[in-house]
Tab-separated table of C-alpha atoms and ligand atoms in Angstrom:
chain	number	residue	atom	x	y	z
R	8	MET	CA	-70.134	65.951	63.826
R	9	SER	CA	-69.102	68.256	60.317
R	10	ALA	CA	-66.536	66.622	58.101
R	11	ARG	CA	-63.040	66.544	58.408
R	12	ILE	CA	-61.038	67.967	55.460
R	13	LEU	CA	-57.222	67.858	54.442
R	14	VAL	CA	-56.109	70.323	52.737
R	15	VAL	CA	-52.499	69.402	50.886
R	16	ASP	CA	-50.830	72.328	49.036
R	17	ASP	CA	-46.914	73.525	48.906
R	18	ILE	CA	-48.048	77.128	48.656
R	19	GLU	CA	-49.660	78.750	52.012
R	20	THR	CA	-51.827	81.229	49.911
R	21	ASN	CA	-53.426	78.160	48.406
R	22	ARG	CA	-54.027	76.359	51.543
R	23	CYS	CA	-55.256	79.675	53.162
R	24	LEU	CA	-57.849	79.589	50.680
R	25	LEU	CA	-59.203	76.464	50.430
R	26	GLU	CA	-59.352	76.765	54.573
R	27	ALA	CA	-61.251	79.823	54.616
R	28	ARG	CA	-63.655	78.616	51.850
R	29	LEU	CA	-64.024	75.370	53.399
R	30	SER	CA	-64.367	76.391	57.087
R	31	ALA	CA	-67.222	78.887	55.840
R	32	GLU	CA	-69.199	76.108	55.105
R	33	TYR	CA	-68.421	74.490	58.566
R	34	PHE	CA	-65.704	71.915	57.074
R	35	ASP	CA	-63.059	70.943	59.733
R	36	VAL	CA	-59.969	71.957	58.078
R	37	ILE	CA	-56.576	70.396	58.788
R	38	GLU	CA	-53.541	71.824	56.428
R	39	ALA	CA	-50.380	70.139	55.309
R	40	GLU	CA	-47.307	71.182	53.098
R	41	ASP	CA	-45.959	68.388	51.693
R	42	GLY	CA	-46.849	64.538	50.707
R	43	HIS	CA	-44.907	63.211	53.886
R	44	LYS	CA	-46.755	65.346	56.336
R	45	ALA	CA	-50.035	64.829	54.487
R	46	ILE	CA	-49.580	61.133	54.848
R	47	GLU	CA	-48.774	61.960	58.862
R	48	ALA	CA	-51.976	64.238	59.063
R	49	ALA	CA	-53.941	61.161	57.674
R	50	ARG	CA	-52.868	59.049	60.286
R	51	GLU	CA	-53.403	60.916	62.946
R	52	HIS	CA	-56.715	63.006	61.995
R	53	ASN	CA	-58.374	60.549	60.009
R	54	PRO	CA	-59.928	62.870	57.858
R	55	ASP	CA	-63.273	62.425	55.438
R	56	LEU	CA	-61.675	63.798	52.396
R	57	ILE	CA	-58.400	64.838	51.367
R	58	LEU	CA	-57.790	67.626	48.649
R	59	LEU	CA	-54.309	67.027	47.042
R	60	ASP	CA	-51.975	69.389	45.438
R	61	VAL	CA	-50.550	67.492	42.203
R	62	MET	CA	-47.332	70.057	41.803
R	63	MET	CA	-45.141	69.992	45.077
R	64	PRO	CA	-41.482	69.692	45.822
R	65	GLY	CA	-40.364	66.049	47.422
R	66	ILE	CA	-42.924	63.620	46.220
R	67	ASP	CA	-45.377	65.186	44.101
R	68	GLY	CA	-49.092	64.465	44.603
R	69	PHE	CA	-49.762	61.595	42.109
R	70	GLU	CA	-47.047	59.588	44.566
R	71	THR	CA	-48.554	60.899	47.560
R	72	CYS	CA	-52.177	59.776	46.137
R	73	ARG	CA	-49.996	56.016	45.231
R	74	ARG	CA	-48.907	55.903	49.025
R	75	LEU	CA	-52.155	56.755	50.602
R	76	LYS	CA	-54.024	54.154	48.618
R	77	ALA	CA	-51.605	51.326	49.039
R	78	ASP	CA	-52.052	51.615	52.882
R	79	PRO	CA	-54.918	49.923	54.529
R	80	ALA	CA	-55.687	52.470	57.124
R	81	LEU	CA	-55.921	55.034	54.638
R	82	ARG	CA	-57.269	53.821	51.056
R	83	HIS	CA	-60.671	54.393	51.555
R	84	ILE	CA	-60.326	58.160	52.406
R	85	PRO	CA	-61.757	60.158	49.215
R	86	VAL	CA	-59.194	61.995	47.913
R	87	VAL	CA	-59.134	64.956	45.167
R	88	MET	CA	-56.391	66.100	43.050
R	89	VAL	CA	-56.468	69.764	42.467
R	90	THR	CA	-54.470	70.370	39.145
R	91	ALA	CA	-53.445	73.584	38.060
R	92	LEU	CA	-53.905	72.536	34.469
R	93	ASP	CA	-56.653	70.730	32.961
R	94	GLN	CA	-54.806	68.250	31.048
R	95	ARG	CA	-56.169	64.781	29.819
R	96	GLU	CA	-52.957	63.113	30.954
R	97	ASP	CA	-52.974	64.362	34.734
R	98	ARG	CA	-56.748	63.044	34.790
R	99	ILE	CA	-55.442	59.383	33.729
R	100	LYS	CA	-52.257	59.124	35.471
R	101	GLY	CA	-54.570	60.618	38.874
R	102	LEU	CA	-57.022	57.741	38.403
R	103	GLU	CA	-54.382	55.371	37.670
R	104	ALA	CA	-52.948	56.721	41.036
R	105	GLY	CA	-56.045	55.919	42.694
R	106	ALA	CA	-57.650	59.454	42.753
R	107	ASP	CA	-61.145	59.827	43.206
R	108	GLU	CA	-62.110	63.167	41.599
R	109	PHE	CA	-60.088	66.143	40.147
R	110	LEU	CA	-60.774	69.547	40.308
R	111	THR	CA	-59.069	72.564	38.141
R	112	LYS	CA	-57.298	75.654	39.688
R	113	PRO	CA	-58.377	78.373	40.479
R	114	VAL	CA	-60.602	76.061	42.287
R	115	ASP	CA	-64.441	77.099	41.435
R	116	ASP	CA	-66.672	76.795	44.896
R	117	VAL	CA	-69.741	75.536	43.259
R	118	ALA	CA	-67.679	72.327	41.577
R	119	LEU	CA	-65.635	71.929	45.170
R	120	PHE	CA	-68.913	72.301	47.161
R	121	ALA	CA	-70.673	69.664	44.830
R	122	ARG	CA	-67.540	67.218	44.901
R	123	VAL	CA	-67.201	67.116	48.233
R	124	ARG	CA	-70.589	66.116	49.181
R	125	SER	CA	-71.046	63.743	47.153
R	126	LEU	CA	-67.963	62.287	48.350
R	127	LEU	CA	-68.736	62.567	51.696
R	128	ARG	CA	-72.128	60.763	50.838
R	129	LEU	CA	-70.823	58.072	49.657
R	130	LYS	CA	-67.732	57.787	52.278
R	131	VAL	CA	-70.626	57.708	55.143
R	132	VAL	CA	-72.339	54.532	53.340
R	133	MET	CA	-68.835	53.086	53.108
R	134	ASP	CA	-67.931	53.531	56.756
R	135	GLU	CA	-70.745	52.365	57.929
R	136	LEU	CA	-70.503	48.776	56.082
R	137	ARG	CA	-66.867	48.525	56.715
R	138	LEU	CA	-67.496	49.487	60.687
R	139	ARG	CA	-69.697	45.771	60.613
R	140	GLU	CA	-66.795	44.054	58.606
R	141	ASN	CA	-63.337	43.037	58.268
R	142	ALA	CA	-62.671	44.992	55.286
R	143	GLU	CA	-59.193	44.072	54.242
R	144	ALA	CA	-60.427	40.031	53.426
R	145	LEU	CA	-62.842	41.711	50.953
R	146	GLU	CA	-60.520	43.907	49.174
R	147	LYS	CA	-59.224	41.093	46.995
R	148	ASP	CA	-62.827	39.679	46.122
R	149	ALA	CA	-63.759	43.183	44.558
R	150	ASP	CA	-60.292	42.866	42.463
R	151	THR	CA	-61.642	40.348	40.156
R	152	LEU	CA	-63.712	42.736	38.525
R	153	GLY	CA	-67.066	42.463	36.766
R	154	GLY	CA	-67.491	45.474	34.004
R	155	ARG	CA	-71.220	45.430	32.167
R	156	ILE	CA	-71.807	48.378	31.378
R	157	VAL	CA	-74.759	50.270	30.170
R	158	VAL	CA	-74.834	53.417	27.866
R	159	ALA	CA	-77.676	55.467	27.756
R	160	ALA	CA	-77.899	58.580	25.205
R	161	ALA	CA	-80.191	60.304	22.904
R	162	ASP	CA	-79.698	58.419	19.575
R	163	GLU	CA	-78.750	54.625	19.248
R	164	ALA	CA	-75.442	56.151	17.436
R	165	GLY	CA	-74.242	58.143	19.893
R	166	ALA	CA	-74.562	55.095	22.425
R	167	GLN	CA	-72.725	53.214	20.048
R	168	ARG	CA	-69.931	55.713	19.693
R	169	ILE	CA	-69.395	55.737	23.446
R	170	ALA	CA	-69.764	52.288	24.148
R	171	ALA	CA	-67.007	51.537	21.616
R	172	MET	CA	-65.087	52.998	23.226
R	173	TYR	CA	-64.470	50.604	25.750
R	174	GLY	CA	-62.009	47.514	25.811
R	175	ASP	CA	-61.454	44.425	27.758
R	176	PRO	CA	-62.507	43.579	30.507
R	177	PHE	CA	-65.706	45.785	30.027
R	178	ARG	CA	-68.642	44.716	27.940
R	179	ALA	CA	-70.730	47.487	27.288
R	180	LYS	CA	-74.543	47.747	25.813
R	181	ALA	CA	-75.914	50.974	23.945
R	182	CYS	CA	-79.525	52.038	24.862
R	183	ALA	CA	-81.179	54.849	23.307
R	184	ASP	CA	-84.462	54.209	25.065
R	185	PRO	CA	-84.292	55.314	29.041
R	186	LEU	CA	-86.968	51.823	29.684
R	187	ASN	CA	-84.312	49.690	27.973
R	188	ALA	CA	-81.578	51.291	29.801
R	189	LEU	CA	-83.453	51.033	33.244
R	190	ARG	CA	-84.141	47.691	32.778
R	191	HIS	CA	-80.129	46.803	31.571
R	192	ALA	CA	-78.979	48.581	34.725
R	193	LEU	CA	-80.868	46.010	36.664
R	194	THR	CA	-77.723	43.764	36.208
R	195	ALA	CA	-75.199	46.131	35.299
R	196	ASP	CA	-72.121	47.207	37.082
R	197	LEU	CA	-71.928	50.739	35.982
R	198	VAL	CA	-74.439	52.848	33.669
R	199	VAL	CA	-73.100	55.946	31.892
R	200	ILE	CA	-75.525	58.552	30.905
R	201	ASP	CA	-75.557	61.277	28.244
R	202	LEU	CA	-76.525	64.205	30.301
R	203	THR	CA	-75.735	67.006	27.410
R	204	HIS	CA	-78.954	66.040	24.756
R	205	ALA	CA	-82.401	68.506	25.342
R	206	ARG	CA	-84.436	66.037	23.679
R	207	PHE	CA	-83.069	62.890	26.265
R	208	ASP	CA	-83.745	63.425	30.008
R	209	GLY	CA	-80.688	61.719	31.471
R	210	LEU	CA	-81.374	63.257	34.700
R	211	ARG	CA	-84.690	61.698	35.074
R	212	LEU	CA	-83.150	58.572	33.918
R	213	ALA	CA	-80.474	58.940	36.660
R	214	ALA	CA	-82.845	59.862	39.513
R	215	ARG	CA	-84.889	56.516	38.867
R	216	ILE	CA	-81.850	54.528	38.863
R	217	ARG	CA	-80.923	55.916	42.197
R	218	SER	CA	-84.427	55.310	43.763
R	219	ASP	CA	-85.394	51.882	42.533
R	220	VAL	CA	-84.678	49.482	45.265
R	221	ASP	CA	-83.111	47.215	42.556
R	222	THR	CA	-80.684	49.500	40.962
R	223	ARG	CA	-79.828	52.229	43.579
R	224	GLN	CA	-76.543	50.483	44.387
R	225	VAL	CA	-75.267	50.730	40.365
R	226	PRO	CA	-73.132	53.878	40.092
R	227	ILE	CA	-73.746	56.298	37.215
R	228	LEU	CA	-70.950	58.182	35.103
R	229	GLY	CA	-72.771	61.268	33.837
R	230	ILE	CA	-71.132	62.785	30.526
R	231	VAL	CA	-71.439	66.801	30.280
R	232	GLU	CA	-70.491	69.602	28.426
R	233	SER	CA	-67.202	71.265	29.722
R	234	ASP	CA	-69.021	74.785	29.531
R	235	ASN	CA	-71.928	73.390	31.249
R	236	ARG	CA	-71.111	74.095	35.270
R	237	ALA	CA	-74.418	73.936	36.425
R	238	SER	CA	-75.488	70.590	34.938
R	239	MET	CA	-72.356	69.009	36.509
R	240	VAL	CA	-73.236	70.466	39.855
R	241	ARG	CA	-77.146	69.199	39.540
R	242	ALA	CA	-76.123	65.494	38.320
R	243	LEU	CA	-73.632	65.064	41.689
R	244	ASP	CA	-76.466	66.422	43.963
R	245	LEU	CA	-78.776	63.985	42.287
R	246	GLY	CA	-76.865	60.822	43.022
R	247	VAL	CA	-74.853	60.454	39.841
R	248	THR	CA	-71.247	59.101	40.842
R	249	ASP	CA	-69.042	60.612	38.633
R	250	VAL	CA	-69.287	62.944	35.774
R	251	ILE	CA	-66.964	62.981	32.628
R	252	LEU	CA	-66.595	65.759	30.321
R	253	ARG	CA	-67.426	66.233	26.660
R	254	PRO	CA	-65.571	65.189	24.605
R	255	VAL	CA	-65.271	62.196	25.801
R	256	ASP	CA	-61.648	60.927	25.909
R	257	PRO	CA	-61.484	56.833	26.014
R	258	GLY	CA	-58.846	56.593	28.289
R	259	GLU	CA	-60.361	58.968	30.990
R	260	LEU	CA	-63.399	57.028	30.228
R	261	GLN	CA	-62.240	53.644	30.871
R	262	ALA	CA	-59.971	54.752	34.031
R	263	ARG	CA	-63.023	56.524	35.641
R	264	SER	CA	-65.277	53.436	34.446
R	265	ARG	CA	-62.753	50.991	36.689
R	266	THR	CA	-62.826	53.469	39.851
R	267	GLN	CA	-66.643	53.069	39.999
R	268	VAL	CA	-66.698	49.303	38.964
R	269	ARG	CA	-64.334	48.707	41.640
R	270	ARG	CA	-65.671	50.775	44.149
R	271	LYS	CA	-69.278	48.924	43.537
R	272	ALA	CA	-67.717	45.380	43.561
R	273	TYR	CA	-66.193	46.110	46.926
R	274	ALA	CA	-69.344	47.596	48.573
R	275	ASP	CA	-71.512	44.724	46.835
R	276	ALA	CA	-68.820	42.085	48.975
R	277	LEU	CA	-69.598	44.382	51.598
R	278	ARG	CA	-73.050	44.336	51.815
R	279	ASP	CA	-73.415	40.457	50.646
R	280	ARG	CA	-71.102	39.384	54.002
R	281	LEU	CA	-72.977	41.884	56.461
R	282	GLU	CA	-76.806	40.038	54.879
R	283	GLU	CA	-74.611	37.042	55.726
R	284	SER	CA	-73.948	37.733	59.560
R	285	LEU	CA	-76.990	39.035	59.950
R	286	GLU	CA	-78.879	35.861	58.624
R	287	MET	CA	-76.675	34.263	60.749
R	288	ALA	CA	-77.882	36.091	63.898
R	289	VAL	CA	-81.544	34.788	63.640
R	290	THR	CA	-81.006	31.369	62.326
R	291	ASP	CA	-80.379	27.914	64.050
R	292	ALA	CA	-77.374	27.089	62.458
R	293	LEU	CA	-78.277	23.327	62.187
R	294	THR	CA	-81.671	23.284	60.918
R	295	GLY	CA	-82.012	26.464	59.187
R	296	LEU	CA	-84.863	27.522	60.720
R	297	HIS	CA	-85.243	30.724	63.178
R	298	ASN	CA	-83.462	30.487	66.144
R	299	ARG	CA	-85.093	31.138	69.758
R	300	ARG	CA	-83.959	34.385	70.009
R	301	TYR	CA	-85.731	35.883	66.883
R	302	ILE	CA	-88.930	33.979	67.398
R	303	VAL	CA	-88.967	35.051	70.686
R	304	SER	CA	-88.925	38.866	69.529
R	305	ARG	CA	-91.388	37.984	66.620
R	306	LEU	CA	-93.665	36.993	69.331
R	307	ARG	CA	-93.497	39.384	71.217
R	308	GLN	CA	-94.075	41.704	68.084
R	309	HIS	CA	-97.308	39.878	67.279
R	310	LEU	CA	-98.258	40.662	71.079
R	311	ASP	CA	-98.166	44.324	70.770
R	312	VAL	CA	-100.246	43.853	67.781
R	313	LEU	CA	-102.619	42.130	69.562
R	314	ASP	CA	-102.761	44.635	72.374
R	315	ARG	CA	-103.148	47.169	69.903
R	316	SER	CA	-105.097	46.345	67.084
R	317	GLY	CA	-106.927	43.122	68.323
R	318	GLU	CA	-105.543	40.898	65.369
R	319	GLY	CA	-104.343	37.972	67.101
R	320	PHE	CA	-102.420	34.940	66.186
R	321	ALA	CA	-101.605	31.333	67.931
R	322	VAL	CA	-98.709	29.180	68.613
R	323	ALA	CA	-97.904	26.029	68.809
R	324	LEU	CA	-95.094	24.285	70.467
R	325	MET	CA	-93.941	21.119	69.483
R	326	ASP	CA	-91.352	18.129	70.547
R	327	ILE	CA	-90.136	15.566	69.106
R	328	ASP	CA	-91.094	11.879	70.827
R	329	HIS	CA	-88.768	10.224	72.289
R	330	PHE	CA	-85.745	11.943	70.450
R	331	LYS	CA	-83.430	10.792	73.243
R	332	ARG	CA	-83.908	7.236	72.168
R	333	ILE	CA	-83.394	8.054	68.656
R	334	ASN	CA	-79.878	9.577	69.289
R	335	ASP	CA	-79.127	6.333	71.310
R	336	THR	CA	-80.230	3.781	69.094
R	337	PHE	CA	-78.999	5.630	66.086
R	338	GLY	CA	-76.082	8.275	67.122
R	339	HIS	CA	-76.338	11.643	67.024
R	340	GLN	CA	-75.292	11.961	63.219
R	341	ALA	CA	-78.822	10.362	62.563
R	342	GLY	CA	-80.106	12.406	65.691
R	343	ASP	CA	-78.793	16.051	63.405
R	344	VAL	CA	-79.964	14.424	60.427
R	345	VAL	CA	-83.966	13.807	61.876
R	346	LEU	CA	-83.852	17.563	63.298
R	347	LYS	CA	-82.472	18.572	59.993
R	348	GLY	CA	-85.417	16.594	57.999
R	349	PHE	CA	-87.773	17.587	60.573
R	350	SER	CA	-87.107	21.156	60.359
R	351	ASP	CA	-87.464	20.969	56.240
R	352	ARG	CA	-90.846	19.354	56.447
R	353	LEU	CA	-92.047	21.972	58.919
R	354	ARG	CA	-91.183	24.894	56.388
R	355	LYS	CA	-92.923	23.117	53.805
R	356	GLU	CA	-95.949	22.241	55.701
R	357	LEU	CA	-96.498	25.931	56.919
R	358	ARG	CA	-98.040	28.593	55.129
R	359	ALA	CA	-95.719	31.462	53.819
R	360	VAL	CA	-96.897	33.629	56.500
R	361	ASP	CA	-96.252	31.380	59.633
R	362	ILE	CA	-92.606	31.234	61.388
R	363	ALA	CA	-90.944	28.626	62.613
R	364	GLY	CA	-87.867	28.403	64.923
R	365	ARG	CA	-86.002	25.924	66.833
R	366	TYR	CA	-86.839	26.446	70.547
R	367	GLY	CA	-84.870	24.220	72.107
R	368	GLY	CA	-82.727	20.490	71.776
R	369	GLU	CA	-85.561	19.121	69.940
R	370	GLU	CA	-88.432	21.353	70.846
R	371	PHE	CA	-90.071	23.940	67.861
R	372	LEU	CA	-92.069	27.115	68.243
R	373	VAL	CA	-94.644	27.742	65.031
R	374	LEU	CA	-96.242	31.008	64.976
R	375	PHE	CA	-99.631	30.954	63.306
R	376	THR	CA	-100.068	34.375	62.103
R	377	GLY	CA	-103.779	35.604	61.885
R	378	ALA	CA	-104.793	32.281	63.147
R	379	THR	CA	-107.316	31.079	66.148
R	380	ASN	CA	-106.874	28.185	68.423
R	381	GLU	CA	-108.432	25.851	65.957
R	382	GLU	CA	-106.647	26.872	62.788
R	383	ALA	CA	-103.641	26.603	64.466
R	384	LEU	CA	-104.897	22.951	65.920
R	385	GLU	CA	-105.448	22.364	62.335
R	386	GLY	CA	-102.235	23.059	60.902
R	387	ALA	CA	-100.218	21.464	63.739
R	388	GLU	CA	-102.050	18.286	63.212
R	389	ARG	CA	-101.543	18.387	59.500
R	390	PHE	CA	-97.887	18.484	60.162
R	391	ARG	CA	-98.265	15.569	62.943
R	392	ALA	CA	-99.663	13.174	60.604
R	393	ALA	CA	-97.729	13.839	57.507
R	394	MET	CA	-94.536	12.993	60.077
R	395	ALA	CA	-96.770	9.527	61.403
R	396	ARG	CA	-97.273	8.804	57.719
R	397	ASP	CA	-93.583	8.906	56.349
R	398	PRO	CA	-90.414	7.440	58.613
R	399	PHE	CA	-86.804	8.992	57.834
R	400	VAL	CA	-84.501	7.157	55.603
R	401	VAL	CA	-81.097	8.137	57.492
R	402	PRO	CA	-77.521	7.346	55.349
R	403	GLY	CA	-76.038	4.567	57.248
R	404	THR	CA	-78.641	2.957	58.794
R	405	ASP	CA	-80.651	-0.158	57.713
R	406	GLU	CA	-84.356	0.712	58.697
R	407	PRO	CA	-86.267	3.765	58.157
R	408	ILE	CA	-86.854	5.869	61.859
R	409	ASN	CA	-90.004	6.649	62.571
R	410	VAL	CA	-90.247	9.858	63.973
R	411	THR	CA	-93.514	11.584	65.954
R	412	VAL	CA	-94.472	14.686	67.326
R	413	SER	CA	-96.236	15.820	69.841
R	414	ALA	CA	-97.716	19.878	70.003
R	415	GLY	CA	-99.523	22.183	72.466
R	416	ILE	CA	-101.378	24.846	71.102
R	417	SER	CA	-102.158	28.049	72.463
R	418	ALA	CA	-103.505	31.316	71.137
R	419	GLY	CA	-102.341	34.687	72.212
R	420	GLU	CA	-104.322	36.894	74.786
R	421	ARG	CA	-104.332	40.679	74.957
R	422	GLY	CA	-102.188	41.388	78.049
R	423	ASP	CA	-100.078	38.199	77.681
R	424	ASP	CA	-96.389	38.476	77.938
R	425	VAL	CA	-94.477	35.804	75.689
R	426	GLU	CA	-93.814	33.867	78.729
R	427	ASP	CA	-97.926	33.363	79.238
R	428	VAL	CA	-98.410	32.099	75.635
R	429	VAL	CA	-95.508	29.871	75.871
R	430	ALA	CA	-96.524	28.708	79.015
R	431	ARG	CA	-99.949	27.614	78.101
R	432	ALA	CA	-98.617	25.891	74.576
R	433	ASP	CA	-96.129	24.174	77.152
R	434	ALA	CA	-98.700	22.685	79.676
R	435	ALA	CA	-100.879	21.669	76.330
R	436	LEU	CA	-97.466	19.991	75.134
R	437	TYR	CA	-97.465	18.242	78.607
R	438	GLU	CA	-100.735	16.681	78.446
R	439	ALA	CA	-100.001	15.610	74.745
R	440	LYS	CA	-96.688	13.713	75.710
R	441	SER	CA	-98.246	12.303	79.008
R	442	SER	CA	-101.707	11.221	77.242
R	443	GLY	CA	-99.708	8.863	74.784
R	444	ARG	CA	-97.459	10.918	72.568
R	445	ASN	CA	-98.160	11.727	68.517
R	446	GLN	CA	-100.748	14.044	69.137
R	447	VAL	CA	-101.741	17.923	69.412
R	448	ILE	CA	-103.619	19.379	71.825
R	449	ALA	CA	-104.875	22.572	72.384
R	450	TRP	CA	-104.890	24.556	75.618
R	451	ARG	CA	-108.022	25.155	77.277
R	452	LYS	CA	-108.925	26.966	80.601
R	453	ARG	CA	-109.818	24.014	83.202
R	454	ALA	CA	-113.336	24.353	85.281
R	455	ALA	CA	-111.401	25.084	88.557
J	10	MG	MG1	-48.107	73.319	44.206
């Protein structure tokens, strides 16, 4: 599907010109001739990007941009303002109205497409995140701005000069050494890189920041020479988020930085929420262990690996002995404390590679990766003994509660379904229960 672009200009020839160039690049183009119609068209067609003329009768581009950005349904559409004059005041006014980018008339194709591509890439990521979340609730969080900025330049003095342009709420750190800059980027909200010195390979630094998993979310603002269009385009295509032209204007620097920092805070908040909800989908709320669905899916994976490569595993199905009696004697709250304490101990006893989940009410399943029957038996037995040794102290009850556990072990076998291996472990667990509890028994084929 091609990206849809809304072109807003009061002069028809301008619209046609842009339309022709964008269509030639297979963009889908919609047109509007004034601010009101632009907002209407944005609502109706949900464009991926808006190219917005500044000078228009009625409401001008700045006001149109402000209204677009004030509307929760529209504010995530990137807006590129198209100005007749490359005026510093206009740029700052536009940034303050919420514009994402600027292009100067007459619009240069190469610059146009570099900007459009860079903004569309960003929008795809943001849309993806927003799809899964209630975005509006997060915007307030995003407004509490960070503002840790790293300025990387060829020499200390040059970096300091840029860093000194920042005032509250920013804290800027000057770095002349790329490795040092990379280290500080780990905790930065924005990295500013001077791309104008032959001695300093700023693009390499930008590429490193983009490719490293720990820094790839950090926005980058590149400083480029105003007459070096090629370097601007290259920077944007390499993943620099925004560029500012030399000589750097402090007002514009701060306005552009603010936009980037706010966008990052918003994306971070979205990402955190998403991780949280993914976590909840695989975690049992009471015990913090994996839930049944997750543990079953891992079991299935390990059975696949076993079938393909012969790498084995074993499971232990565990059940707390006389759990109903604990609930009846001490109450459900005490029961919950025991379930939770049991899970904490289980987590502590296991190797990092083992996977434990709550399988049912007081039933737990542990997957011992790479383990034989005997090794799983040893692991489960160690845990059983630790449980029997240390009673639980439950707040609000006078006496410590003795809790024991029974477990049945079975190794996975080639050709097994999940049900097969769990059924064998369950049969062994039944044997452990019926022959006295507080013990671990491994399944074995009976002589017929
Ligand atoms: Mg105009």
